[in-house]
């Protein structure tokens, strides 16, 4: 199941990136604590530095910051 999830995730990362080249992805949420997921994702994207987030509620904070610029 994780391999299937990784395949989908890699396609979505490539779609979101488009022609933009980036060096780092920070994983947030429950998957940031899943060593198997991180290991497989790193092997699927060896040219990108993939790190788990060490900030709790990082996704919520990012959403709040994005919304604050619109209000």
PDB file of N, CA, C and O in Angstrom:
ATOM      1  N   UNK A   1       0.825  -1.186   0.000  1.00  0.00           N
ATOM      2  CA  UNK A   1       0.000   0.000   0.000  1.00  0.00           C
ATOM      3  C   UNK A   1       0.875   1.257   0.000  1.00  0.00           C
ATOM      4  O   UNK A   1       0.557   2.220  -0.703  1.00  0.00           O
ATOM      5  N   UNK A   2       1.954   1.237   0.755  1.00  0.00           N
ATOM      6  CA  UNK A   2       2.829   2.417   0.793  1.00  0.00           C
ATOM      7  C   UNK A   2       3.481   2.639  -0.570  1.00  0.00           C
ATOM      8  O   UNK A   2       3.621   3.780  -1.016  1.00  0.00           O
ATOM      9  N   UNK A   3       3.870   1.552  -1.244  1.00  0.00           N
ATOM     10  CA  UNK A   3       4.462   1.704  -2.579  1.00  0.00           C
ATOM     11  C   UNK A   3       3.480   2.365  -3.541  1.00  0.00           C
ATOM     12  O   UNK A   3       3.873   3.233  -4.332  1.00  0.00           O
ATOM     13  N   UNK A   4       2.215   1.976  -3.477  1.00  0.00           N
ATOM     14  CA  UNK A   4       1.198   2.601  -4.335  1.00  0.00           C
ATOM     15  C   UNK A   4       1.019   4.075  -3.988  1.00  0.00           C
ATOM     16  O   UNK A   4       0.889   4.925  -4.876  1.00  0.00           O
ATOM     17  N   UNK A   5       1.032   4.375  -2.700  1.00  0.00           N
ATOM     18  CA  UNK A   5       0.909   5.762  -2.252  1.00  0.00           C
ATOM     19  C   UNK A   5       2.102   6.592  -2.740  1.00  0.00           C
ATOM     20  O   UNK A   5       1.934   7.726  -3.199  1.00  0.00           O
ATOM     21  N   UNK A   6       3.292   6.013  -2.674  1.00  0.00           N
ATOM     22  CA  UNK A   6       4.499   6.717  -3.131  1.00  0.00           C
ATOM     23  C   UNK A   6       4.414   7.011  -4.628  1.00  0.00           C
ATOM     24  O   UNK A   6       4.781   8.106  -5.071  1.00  0.00           O
ATOM     25  N   UNK A   7       3.948   6.055  -5.415  1.00  0.00           N
ATOM     26  CA  UNK A   7       3.812   6.280  -6.860  1.00  0.00           C
ATOM     27  C   UNK A   7       2.915   7.481  -7.139  1.00  0.00           C
ATOM     28  O   UNK A   7       3.230   8.332  -7.973  1.00  0.00           O
ATOM     29  N   UNK A   8       1.800   7.535  -6.443  1.00  0.00           N
ATOM     30  CA  UNK A   8       0.873   8.662  -6.608  1.00  0.00           C
ATOM     31  C   UNK A   8       1.527   9.956  -6.137  1.00  0.00           C
ATOM     32  O   UNK A   8       1.442  10.995  -6.803  1.00  0.00           O
ATOM     33  N   UNK A   9       2.199   9.899  -4.994  1.00  0.00           N
ATOM     34  CA  UNK A   9       2.834  11.093  -4.432  1.00  0.00           C
ATOM     35  C   UNK A   9       3.898  11.650  -5.366  1.00  0.00           C
ATOM     36  O   UNK A   9       3.975  12.865  -5.577  1.00  0.00           O
ATOM     37  N   UNK A  10       4.716  10.776  -5.944  1.00  0.00           N
ATOM     38  CA  UNK A  10       5.773  11.221  -6.859  1.00  0.00           C
ATOM     39  C   UNK A  10       5.159  11.907  -8.078  1.00  0.00           C
ATOM     40  O   UNK A  10       5.627  12.969  -8.503  1.00  0.00           O
ATOM     41  N   UNK A  11       4.092  11.335  -8.637  1.00  0.00           N
ATOM     42  CA  UNK A  11       3.424  11.959  -9.783  1.00  0.00           C
ATOM     43  C   UNK A  11       2.885  13.338  -9.419  1.00  0.00           C
ATOM     44  O   UNK A  11       2.991  14.290 -10.199  1.00  0.00           O
ATOM     45  N   UNK A  12       2.307  13.461  -8.241  1.00  0.00           N
ATOM     46  CA  UNK A  12       1.738  14.745  -7.817  1.00  0.00           C
ATOM     47  C   UNK A  12       2.826  15.780  -7.546  1.00  0.00           C
ATOM     48  O   UNK A  12       2.653  16.966  -7.832  1.00  0.00           O
ATOM     49  N   UNK A  13       3.938  15.334  -6.982  1.00  0.00           N
ATOM     50  CA  UNK A  13       5.067  16.248  -6.750  1.00  0.00           C
ATOM     51  C   UNK A  13       5.579  16.760  -8.095  1.00  0.00           C
ATOM     52  O   UNK A  13       5.819  17.960  -8.262  1.00  0.00           O
ATOM     53  N   UNK A  14       5.730  15.868  -9.064  1.00  0.00           N
ATOM     54  CA  UNK A  14       6.206  16.271 -10.390  1.00  0.00           C
ATOM     55  C   UNK A  14       5.212  17.210 -11.065  1.00  0.00           C
ATOM     56  O   UNK A  14       5.609  18.188 -11.700  1.00  0.00           O
ATOM     57  N   UNK A  15       3.922  16.944 -10.920  1.00  0.00           N
ATOM     58  CA  UNK A  15       2.895  17.808 -11.491  1.00  0.00           C
ATOM     59  C   UNK A  15       2.931  19.193 -10.846  1.00  0.00           C
ATOM     60  O   UNK A  15       2.882  20.215 -11.536  1.00  0.00           O
ATOM     61  N   UNK A  16       3.041  19.232  -9.526  1.00  0.00           N
ATOM     62  CA  UNK A  16       3.073  20.517  -8.822  1.00  0.00           C
ATOM     63  C   UNK A  16       4.341  21.304  -9.145  1.00  0.00           C
ATOM     64  O   UNK A  16       4.301  22.528  -9.261  1.00  0.00           O
ATOM     65  N   UNK A  17       5.454  20.609  -9.300  1.00  0.00           N
ATOM     66  CA  UNK A  17       6.724  21.285  -9.565  1.00  0.00           C
ATOM     67  C   UNK A  17       6.774  21.856 -10.972  1.00  0.00           C
ATOM     68  O   UNK A  17       7.359  22.920 -11.192  1.00  0.00           O
ATOM     69  N   UNK A  18       6.169  21.150 -11.925  1.00  0.00           N
ATOM     70  CA  UNK A  18       6.249  21.615 -13.308  1.00  0.00           C
ATOM     71  C   UNK A  18       7.700  21.664 -13.746  1.00  0.00           C
ATOM     72  O   UNK A  18       8.437  20.700 -13.592  1.00  0.00           O
ATOM     73  N   UNK A  19       8.127  22.806 -14.246  1.00  0.00           N
ATOM     74  CA  UNK A  19       9.518  22.947 -14.685  1.00  0.00           C
ATOM     75  C   UNK A  19      10.423  23.510 -13.584  1.00  0.00           C
ATOM     76  O   UNK A  19      11.612  23.708 -13.808  1.00  0.00           O
ATOM     77  N   UNK A  20       9.850  23.761 -12.414  1.00  0.00           N
ATOM     78  CA  UNK A  20      10.630  24.287 -11.304  1.00  0.00           C
ATOM     79  C   UNK A  20      11.531  23.196 -10.729  1.00  0.00           C
ATOM     80  O   UNK A  20      11.086  22.072 -10.498  1.00  0.00           O
ATOM     81  N   UNK A  21      12.776  23.539 -10.521  1.00  0.00           N
ATOM     82  CA  UNK A  21      13.722  22.599  -9.915  1.00  0.00           C
ATOM     83  C   UNK A  21      13.911  23.000  -8.464  1.00  0.00           C
ATOM     84  O   UNK A  21      14.208  24.156  -8.159  1.00  0.00           O
ATOM     85  N   UNK A  22      13.708  22.063  -7.567  1.00  0.00           N
ATOM     86  CA  UNK A  22      13.906  22.350  -6.153  1.00  0.00           C
ATOM     87  C   UNK A  22      14.724  21.232  -5.527  1.00  0.00           C
ATOM     88  O   UNK A  22      14.834  20.141  -6.074  1.00  0.00           O
ATOM     89  N   UNK A  23      15.327  21.535  -4.399  1.00  0.00           N
ATOM     90  CA  UNK A  23      16.267  20.613  -3.780  1.00  0.00           C
ATOM     91  C   UNK A  23      15.741  19.963  -2.514  1.00  0.00           C
ATOM     92  O   UNK A  23      16.320  18.990  -2.041  1.00  0.00           O
ATOM     93  N   UNK A  24      14.666  20.493  -1.942  1.00  0.00           N
ATOM     94  CA  UNK A  24      14.218  19.992  -0.648  1.00  0.00           C
ATOM     95  C   UNK A  24      12.700  19.920  -0.567  1.00  0.00           C
ATOM     96  O   UNK A  24      12.010  20.804  -1.051  1.00  0.00           O
ATOM     97  N   UNK A  25      12.227  18.851   0.063  1.00  0.00           N
ATOM     98  CA  UNK A  25      10.811  18.698   0.398  1.00  0.00           C
ATOM     99  C   UNK A  25      10.734  18.416   1.885  1.00  0.00           C
ATOM    100  O   UNK A  25      11.474  17.563   2.395  1.00  0.00           O
ATOM    101  N   UNK A  26       9.865  19.122   2.577  1.00  0.00           N
ATOM    102  CA  UNK A  26       9.660  18.884   4.007  1.00  0.00           C
ATOM    103  C   UNK A  26       8.319  18.195   4.175  1.00  0.00           C
ATOM    104  O   UNK A  26       7.288  18.707   3.742  1.00  0.00           O
ATOM    105  N   UNK A  27       8.337  17.019   4.791  1.00  0.00           N
ATOM    106  CA  UNK A  27       7.136  16.223   5.008  1.00  0.00           C
ATOM    107  C   UNK A  27       6.566  16.576   6.375  1.00  0.00           C
ATOM    108  O   UNK A  27       7.272  16.570   7.376  1.00  0.00           O
ATOM    109  N   UNK A  28       5.272  16.865   6.403  1.00  0.00           N
ATOM    110  CA  UNK A  28       4.597  17.266   7.632  1.00  0.00           C
ATOM    111  C   UNK A  28       3.480  16.281   7.939  1.00  0.00           C
ATOM    112  O   UNK A  28       3.043  15.528   7.079  1.00  0.00           O
ATOM    113  N   UNK A  29       3.009  16.292   9.137  1.00  0.00           N
ATOM    114  CA  UNK A  29       1.881  15.442   9.525  1.00  0.00           C
ATOM    115  C   UNK A  29       2.328  14.049   9.927  1.00  0.00           C
ATOM    116  O   UNK A  29       3.497  13.804  10.236  1.00  0.00           O
ATOM    117  N   UNK A  30       1.397  13.122   9.899  1.00  0.00           N
ATOM    118  CA  UNK A  30       1.658  11.761  10.356  1.00  0.00           C
ATOM    119  C   UNK A  30       2.742  11.046   9.577  1.00  0.00           C
ATOM    120  O   UNK A  30       3.496  10.240  10.138  1.00  0.00           O
ATOM    121  N   UNK A  31       2.858  11.324   8.281  1.00  0.00           N
ATOM    122  CA  UNK A  31       3.874  10.653   7.485  1.00  0.00           C
ATOM    123  C   UNK A  31       5.289  11.103   7.844  1.00  0.00           C
ATOM    124  O   UNK A  31       6.254  10.426   7.518  1.00  0.00           O
ATOM    125  N   UNK A  32       5.431  12.223   8.499  1.00  0.00           N
ATOM    126  CA  UNK A  32       6.752  12.684   8.920  1.00  0.00           C
ATOM    127  C   UNK A  32       7.359  11.742   9.967  1.00  0.00           C
ATOM    128  O   UNK A  32       8.570  11.721  10.149  1.00  0.00           O
ATOM    129  N   UNK A  33       6.521  10.962  10.607  1.00  0.00           N
ATOM    130  CA  UNK A  33       6.987  10.023  11.628  1.00  0.00           C
ATOM    131  C   UNK A  33       7.059   8.586  11.107  1.00  0.00           C
ATOM    132  O   UNK A  33       7.384   7.676  11.851  1.00  0.00           O
ATOM    133  N   UNK A  34       6.753   8.390   9.830  1.00  0.00           N
ATOM    134  CA  UNK A  34       6.729   7.056   9.246  1.00  0.00           C
ATOM    135  C   UNK A  34       8.047   6.804   8.508  1.00  0.00           C
ATOM    136  O   UNK A  34       8.244   7.256   7.378  1.00  0.00           O
ATOM    137  N   UNK A  35       8.955   6.087   9.164  1.00  0.00           N
ATOM    138  CA  UNK A  35      10.281   5.851   8.596  1.00  0.00           C
ATOM    139  C   UNK A  35      10.234   5.085   7.279  1.00  0.00           C
ATOM    140  O   UNK A  35      11.012   5.360   6.366  1.00  0.00           O
ATOM    141  N   UNK A  36       9.325   4.128   7.174  1.00  0.00           N
ATOM    142  CA  UNK A  36       9.210   3.353   5.939  1.00  0.00           C
ATOM    143  C   UNK A  36       8.787   4.254   4.777  1.00  0.00           C
ATOM    144  O   UNK A  36       9.379   4.216   3.697  1.00  0.00           O
ATOM    145  N   UNK A  37       7.789   5.084   4.994  1.00  0.00           N
ATOM    146  CA  UNK A  37       7.322   6.018   3.968  1.00  0.00           C
ATOM    147  C   UNK A  37       8.459   6.945   3.533  1.00  0.00           C
ATOM    148  O   UNK A  37       8.696   7.133   2.340  1.00  0.00           O
ATOM    149  N   UNK A  38       9.167   7.513   4.489  1.00  0.00           N
ATOM    150  CA  UNK A  38      10.251   8.443   4.172  1.00  0.00           C
ATOM    151  C   UNK A  38      11.363   7.751   3.400  1.00  0.00           C
ATOM    152  O   UNK A  38      11.907   8.313   2.436  1.00  0.00           O
ATOM    153  N   UNK A  39      11.711   6.539   3.789  1.00  0.00           N
ATOM    154  CA  UNK A  39      12.777   5.793   3.112  1.00  0.00           C
ATOM    155  C   UNK A  39      12.408   5.509   1.660  1.00  0.00           C
ATOM    156  O   UNK A  39      13.225   5.712   0.750  1.00  0.00           O
ATOM    157  N   UNK A  40      11.187   5.057   1.430  1.00  0.00           N
ATOM    158  CA  UNK A  40      10.758   4.738   0.067  1.00  0.00           C
ATOM    159  C   UNK A  40      10.631   6.007  -0.769  1.00  0.00           C
ATOM    160  O   UNK A  40      11.028   6.034  -1.946  1.00  0.00           O
ATOM    161  N   UNK A  41      10.112   7.076  -0.187  1.00  0.00           N
ATOM    162  CA  UNK A  41       9.995   8.336  -0.925  1.00  0.00           C
ATOM    163  C   UNK A  41      11.372   8.874  -1.295  1.00  0.00           C
ATOM    164  O   UNK A  41      11.585   9.346  -2.412  1.00  0.00           O
ATOM    165  N   UNK A  42      12.320   8.775  -0.375  1.00  0.00           N
ATOM    166  CA  UNK A  42      13.690   9.225  -0.666  1.00  0.00           C
ATOM    167  C   UNK A  42      14.306   8.420  -1.801  1.00  0.00           C
ATOM    168  O   UNK A  42      15.015   8.973  -2.645  1.00  0.00           O
ATOM    169  N   UNK A  43      14.031   7.125  -1.847  1.00  0.00           N
ATOM    170  CA  UNK A  43      14.587   6.303  -2.929  1.00  0.00           C
ATOM    171  C   UNK A  43      13.892   6.597  -4.262  1.00  0.00           C
ATOM    172  O   UNK A  43      14.496   6.465  -5.322  1.00  0.00           O
ATOM    173  N   UNK A  44      12.631   7.023  -4.212  1.00  0.00           N
ATOM    174  CA  UNK A  44      11.901   7.362  -5.437  1.00  0.00           C
ATOM    175  C   UNK A  44      12.312   8.731  -5.985  1.00  0.00           C
ATOM    176  O   UNK A  44      12.173   8.984  -7.189  1.00  0.00           O
ATOM    177  N   UNK A  45      12.808   9.594  -5.118  1.00  0.00           N
ATOM    178  CA  UNK A  45      13.233  10.949  -5.510  1.00  0.00           C
ATOM    179  C   UNK A  45      14.655  11.203  -4.999  1.00  0.00           C
ATOM    180  O   UNK A  45      14.867  12.059  -4.131  1.00  0.00           O
ATOM    181  N   UNK A  46      15.641  10.482  -5.513  1.00  0.00           N
ATOM    182  CA  UNK A  46      16.996  10.581  -4.955  1.00  0.00           C
ATOM    183  C   UNK A  46      17.672  11.940  -5.144  1.00  0.00           C
ATOM    184  O   UNK A  46      18.593  12.273  -4.408  1.00  0.00           O
ATOM    185  N   UNK A  47      17.210  12.732  -6.098  1.00  0.00           N
ATOM    186  CA  UNK A  47      17.811  14.042  -6.369  1.00  0.00           C
ATOM    187  C   UNK A  47      17.255  15.145  -5.469  1.00  0.00           C
ATOM    188  O   UNK A  47      17.693  16.287  -5.546  1.00  0.00           O
ATOM    189  N   UNK A  48      16.290  14.791  -4.613  1.00  0.00           N
ATOM    190  CA  UNK A  48      15.660  15.783  -3.735  1.00  0.00           C
ATOM    191  C   UNK A  48      15.929  15.403  -2.280  1.00  0.00           C
ATOM    192  O   UNK A  48      15.778  14.243  -1.899  1.00  0.00           O
ATOM    193  N   UNK A  49      16.321  16.367  -1.484  1.00  0.00           N
ATOM    194  CA  UNK A  49      16.518  16.154  -0.060  1.00  0.00           C
ATOM    195  C   UNK A  49      15.148  16.154   0.618  1.00  0.00           C
ATOM    196  O   UNK A  49      14.453  17.165   0.606  1.00  0.00           O
ATOM    197  N   UNK A  50      14.764  15.027   1.185  1.00  0.00           N
ATOM    198  CA  UNK A  50      13.454  14.891   1.819  1.00  0.00           C
ATOM    199  C   UNK A  50      13.655  14.786   3.321  1.00  0.00           C
ATOM    200  O   UNK A  50      14.386  13.918   3.800  1.00  0.00           O
ATOM    201  N   UNK A  51      13.029  15.694   4.058  1.00  0.00           N
ATOM    202  CA  UNK A  51      13.188  15.750   5.507  1.00  0.00           C
ATOM    203  C   UNK A  51      11.829  15.792   6.197  1.00  0.00           C
ATOM    204  O   UNK A  51      10.910  16.433   5.707  1.00  0.00           O
ATOM    205  N   UNK A  52      11.734  15.138   7.344  1.00  0.00           N
ATOM    206  CA  UNK A  52      10.501  15.273   8.129  1.00  0.00           C
ATOM    207  C   UNK A  52      10.485  16.616   8.850  1.00  0.00           C
ATOM    208  O   UNK A  52      11.532  17.143   9.228  1.00  0.00           O
ATOM    209  N   UNK A  53       9.315  17.173   9.017  1.00  0.00           N
ATOM    210  CA  UNK A  53       9.175  18.433   9.747  1.00  0.00           C
ATOM    211  C   UNK A  53       9.319  18.166  11.236  1.00  0.00           C
ATOM    212  O   UNK A  53       8.856  17.151  11.749  1.00  0.00           O
ATOM    213  N   UNK A  54       9.950  19.076  11.922  1.00  0.00           N
ATOM    214  CA  UNK A  54      10.043  18.959  13.378  1.00  0.00           C
ATOM    215  C   UNK A  54       9.142  19.981  14.068  1.00  0.00           C
ATOM    216  O   UNK A  54       9.202  20.186  15.259  1.00  0.00           O
ATOM    217  N   UNK A  55       8.283  20.632  13.274  1.00  0.00           N
ATOM    218  CA  UNK A  55       7.373  21.633  13.815  1.00  0.00           C
ATOM    219  C   UNK A  55       5.969  21.043  13.946  1.00  0.00           C
ATOM    220  O   UNK A  55       5.369  20.664  12.939  1.00  0.00           O
ATOM    221  N   UNK A  56       5.468  20.953  15.141  1.00  0.00           N
ATOM    222  CA  UNK A  56       4.093  20.437  15.278  1.00  0.00           C
ATOM    223  C   UNK A  56       3.087  21.412  14.662  1.00  0.00           C
ATOM    224  O   UNK A  56       3.272  22.627  14.723  1.00  0.00           O
ATOM    225  N   UNK A  57       2.069  20.868  14.042  1.00  0.00           N
ATOM    226  CA  UNK A  57       0.996  21.655  13.425  1.00  0.00           C
ATOM    227  C   UNK A  57       1.508  22.558  12.309  1.00  0.00           C
ATOM    228  O   UNK A  57       0.954  23.634  12.069  1.00  0.00           O
ATOM    229  N   UNK A  58       2.549  22.115  11.607  1.00  0.00           N
ATOM    230  CA  UNK A  58       3.118  22.930  10.537  1.00  0.00           C
ATOM    231  C   UNK A  58       2.146  23.199   9.411  1.00  0.00           C
ATOM    232  O   UNK A  58       2.113  24.294   8.845  1.00  0.00           O
ATOM    233  N   UNK A  59       1.332  22.208   9.057  1.00  0.00           N
ATOM    234  CA  UNK A  59       0.362  22.394   7.983  1.00  0.00           C
ATOM    235  C   UNK A  59      -0.667  23.453   8.361  1.00  0.00           C
ATOM    236  O   UNK A  59      -1.007  24.321   7.556  1.00  0.00           O
ATOM    237  N   UNK A  60      -1.143  23.393   9.587  1.00  0.00           N
ATOM    238  CA  UNK A  60      -2.128  24.376  10.045  1.00  0.00           C
ATOM    239  C   UNK A  60      -1.518  25.773  10.075  1.00  0.00           C
ATOM    240  O   UNK A  60      -2.171  26.751   9.689  1.00  0.00           O
ATOM    241  N   UNK A  61      -0.272  25.858  10.503  1.00  0.00           N
ATOM    242  CA  UNK A  61       0.402  27.158  10.531  1.00  0.00           C
ATOM    243  C   UNK A  61       0.558  27.709   9.120  1.00  0.00           C
ATOM    244  O   UNK A  61       0.291  28.889   8.868  1.00  0.00           O
ATOM    245  N   UNK A  62       0.971  26.856   8.174  1.00  0.00           N
ATOM    246  CA  UNK A  62       1.119  27.296   6.786  1.00  0.00           C
ATOM    247  C   UNK A  62      -0.199  27.771   6.201  1.00  0.00           C
ATOM    248  O   UNK A  62      -0.253  28.784   5.497  1.00  0.00           O
ATOM    249  N   UNK A  63      -1.270  27.051   6.494  1.00  0.00           N
ATOM    250  CA  UNK A  63      -2.595  27.444   5.998  1.00  0.00           C
ATOM    251  C   UNK A  63      -3.014  28.788   6.598  1.00  0.00           C
ATOM    252  O   UNK A  63      -3.548  29.652   5.903  1.00  0.00           O
ATOM    253  N   UNK A  64      -2.744  28.966   7.880  1.00  0.00           N
ATOM    254  CA  UNK A  64      -3.097  30.231   8.539  1.00  0.00           C
ATOM    255  C   UNK A  64      -2.307  31.396   7.941  1.00  0.00           C
ATOM    256  O   UNK A  64      -2.845  32.489   7.711  1.00  0.00           O
ATOM    257  N   UNK A  65      -1.022  31.167   7.661  1.00  0.00           N
ATOM    258  CA  UNK A  65      -0.214  32.225   7.065  1.00  0.00           C
ATOM    259  C   UNK A  65      -0.694  32.555   5.661  1.00  0.00           C
ATOM    260  O   UNK A  65      -0.748  33.720   5.270  1.00  0.00           O
ATOM    261  N   UNK A  66      -1.052  31.525   4.885  1.00  0.00           N
ATOM    262  CA  UNK A  66      -1.550  31.757   3.531  1.00  0.00           C
ATOM    263  C   UNK A  66      -2.863  32.530   3.566  1.00  0.00           C
ATOM    264  O   UNK A  66      -3.074  33.438   2.749  1.00  0.00           O
ATOM    265  N   UNK A  67      -3.734  32.190   4.487  1.00  0.00           N
ATOM    266  CA  UNK A  67      -5.022  32.892   4.593  1.00  0.00           C
ATOM    267  C   UNK A  67      -4.840  34.318   5.084  1.00  0.00           C
ATOM    268  O   UNK A  67      -5.588  35.207   4.678  1.00  0.00           O
ATOM    269  N   UNK A  68      -3.877  34.541   5.957  1.00  0.00           N
ATOM    270  CA  UNK A  68      -3.713  35.875   6.539  1.00  0.00           C
ATOM    271  C   UNK A  68      -3.334  36.918   5.506  1.00  0.00           C
ATOM    272  O   UNK A  68      -3.639  38.085   5.662  1.00  0.00           O
ATOM    273  N   UNK A  69      -2.696  36.480   4.411  1.00  0.00           N
ATOM    274  CA  UNK A  69      -2.324  37.450   3.376  1.00  0.00           C
ATOM    275  C   UNK A  69      -3.521  37.855   2.530  1.00  0.00           C
ATOM    276  O   UNK A  69      -3.469  38.869   1.843  1.00  0.00           O
ATOM    277  N   UNK A  70      -4.597  37.091   2.601  1.00  0.00           N
ATOM    278  CA  UNK A  70      -5.784  37.384   1.811  1.00  0.00           C
ATOM    279  C   UNK A  70      -6.832  38.190   2.588  1.00  0.00           C
ATOM    280  O   UNK A  70      -7.806  38.638   2.015  1.00  0.00           O
ATOM    281  N   UNK A  71      -6.658  38.332   3.874  1.00  0.00           N
ATOM    282  CA  UNK A  71      -7.672  39.010   4.695  1.00  0.00           C
ATOM    283  C   UNK A  71      -7.156  40.281   5.294  1.00  0.00           C
ATOM    284  O   UNK A  71      -6.101  40.540   5.576  1.00  0.00           O
TER     285      UNK A  71
END
